[in-house]
XYZ file of C-alpha atoms in Angstrom:
146
model
C 19.803 17.087 -52.931
C 17.471 14.354 -51.602
C 15.774 12.286 -54.019
C 12.337 11.218 -52.754
C 8.814 9.877 -53.080
C 6.089 12.226 -52.606
C 2.288 12.078 -52.558
C 0.244 14.967 -54.429
C -3.176 15.565 -55.478
C -3.926 16.077 -59.096
C -4.083 19.990 -58.654
C -0.597 19.854 -57.471
C 0.679 17.768 -60.164
C -0.313 20.360 -63.030
C 1.804 23.122 -61.122
C 4.448 21.010 -60.765
C 5.081 19.314 -64.071
C 4.807 22.794 -65.813
C 7.582 23.988 -63.552
C 9.455 20.906 -63.927
C 9.235 21.100 -67.458
C 10.048 24.776 -67.673
C 13.181 23.847 -65.480
C 14.085 21.317 -68.444
C 13.688 18.581 -66.256
C 12.784 15.016 -67.705
C 9.619 14.140 -66.751
C 7.622 10.968 -67.401
C 3.825 10.527 -66.604
C 2.269 7.202 -66.396
C -0.882 5.975 -65.322
C -0.978 3.446 -62.473
C -3.474 1.682 -64.335
C -1.013 0.152 -66.788
C 1.051 -1.443 -64.243
C -1.514 -4.394 -63.600
C 0.929 -6.966 -64.823
C 4.675 -7.110 -65.381
C 4.437 -6.843 -69.302
C 2.764 -3.812 -68.873
C 5.031 -2.415 -66.648
C 8.068 -3.271 -68.483
C 6.847 -2.212 -71.885
C 5.629 1.457 -70.658
C 8.757 1.728 -68.798
C 10.682 1.124 -71.860
C 8.757 3.658 -73.991
C 8.201 6.718 -71.431
C 11.765 6.486 -70.763
C 12.989 5.906 -74.643
C 14.849 2.554 -73.910
C 17.073 1.428 -76.928
C 15.281 -1.765 -76.794
C 12.258 -2.854 -74.844
C 13.129 -4.437 -71.744
C 11.686 -7.919 -70.586
C 12.659 -8.654 -67.160
C 13.433 -6.230 -63.913
C 17.313 -6.430 -64.119
C 17.252 -5.309 -67.751
C 14.736 -2.111 -66.443
C 17.333 -1.495 -63.534
C 20.024 -1.585 -65.626
C 18.457 1.204 -67.895
C 17.000 3.082 -65.289
C 20.308 3.711 -63.498
C 21.848 4.632 -66.934
C 19.791 6.698 -68.762
C 22.463 8.596 -71.010
C 20.495 8.702 -73.899
C 17.916 11.107 -72.392
C 20.909 14.017 -72.381
C 19.407 15.548 -69.125
C 22.036 16.793 -66.793
C 19.482 18.303 -64.443
C 17.643 14.666 -63.507
C 14.342 12.844 -63.856
C 10.679 12.777 -62.582
C 8.367 10.171 -62.480
C 4.784 10.787 -62.180
C 2.490 7.757 -61.197
C -1.182 9.063 -61.610
C -4.317 7.025 -59.900
C -1.535 5.756 -57.562
C -4.249 4.689 -55.253
C -5.771 2.729 -57.954
C -2.997 -0.027 -58.876
C -4.636 -3.067 -59.565
C -2.859 -6.440 -60.723
C -4.704 -9.411 -62.619
C -3.354 -11.691 -60.186
C -1.919 -12.128 -56.635
C 1.341 -13.758 -57.837
C 1.642 -10.226 -60.642
C 1.065 -7.945 -57.133
C 3.868 -9.437 -55.367
C 6.095 -9.415 -57.836
C 5.163 -5.466 -58.414
C 5.696 -5.014 -55.089
C 8.731 -6.566 -54.340
C 10.347 -5.634 -57.886
C 9.057 -2.883 -59.110
C 8.764 -0.527 -56.083
C 11.728 -1.596 -54.239
C 13.978 -1.026 -57.654
C 12.333 2.563 -57.649
C 13.855 3.202 -54.352
C 17.058 1.975 -55.533
C 17.141 4.491 -58.660
C 16.323 6.988 -56.086
C 19.437 6.259 -54.313
C 21.727 5.583 -57.340
C 20.775 8.885 -59.060
C 21.422 10.897 -55.478
C 24.636 9.229 -54.620
C 25.869 6.039 -55.808
C 26.248 7.603 -59.557
C 29.612 9.161 -58.275
C 31.230 6.111 -57.227
C 29.997 4.244 -59.925
C 31.035 6.262 -62.606
C 34.095 7.464 -60.887
C 37.537 6.392 -59.609
C 38.801 5.704 -55.965
C 41.712 8.261 -55.300
C 43.670 6.126 -52.715
C 45.922 9.203 -51.431
C 42.867 11.226 -51.053
C 40.443 8.409 -49.975
C 37.472 9.727 -51.979
C 36.052 8.826 -55.463
C 36.729 11.710 -57.964
C 35.708 12.352 -61.666
C 32.227 10.470 -61.555
C 29.104 11.934 -62.640
C 27.131 14.468 -61.084
C 24.156 13.345 -58.678
C 20.982 14.074 -60.018
C 17.576 14.498 -59.073
C 15.095 11.359 -59.460
C 12.068 12.000 -57.520
C 9.074 9.947 -58.005
C 5.258 11.308 -57.210
C 2.448 9.477 -56.399
C -0.811 11.191 -57.482
C -4.031 10.402 -56.022
């Protein structure tokens, strides 16, 4: 399994979303317009991923996005960002913060759910020289819809 970021059309999105929901993946769909500032971004993710608490900083966001136990989904997670080409920020500083914090964090989530989760949740077997008994990797794909 390779977690990835894809760019798709609106037409492809509907078919894909229906397929993923039918297969029982957790699917979150957000509009890019709400990502115009850090507060909107953090609040939207808190709601969409049903965080136990609203997050107010990117460290907390990353902690929650690399947990997600409360969603009780063994298959994985999909984030759909609609109208990605229309992301606009209220200020240059917000644009830089979103680019540096938010999107680099998203790439980290892909890797975490693909591979790192087995090491973080398991233990090192010195004799076998491998991590054991960790949680299984899960799908975490991001779809950017034009």
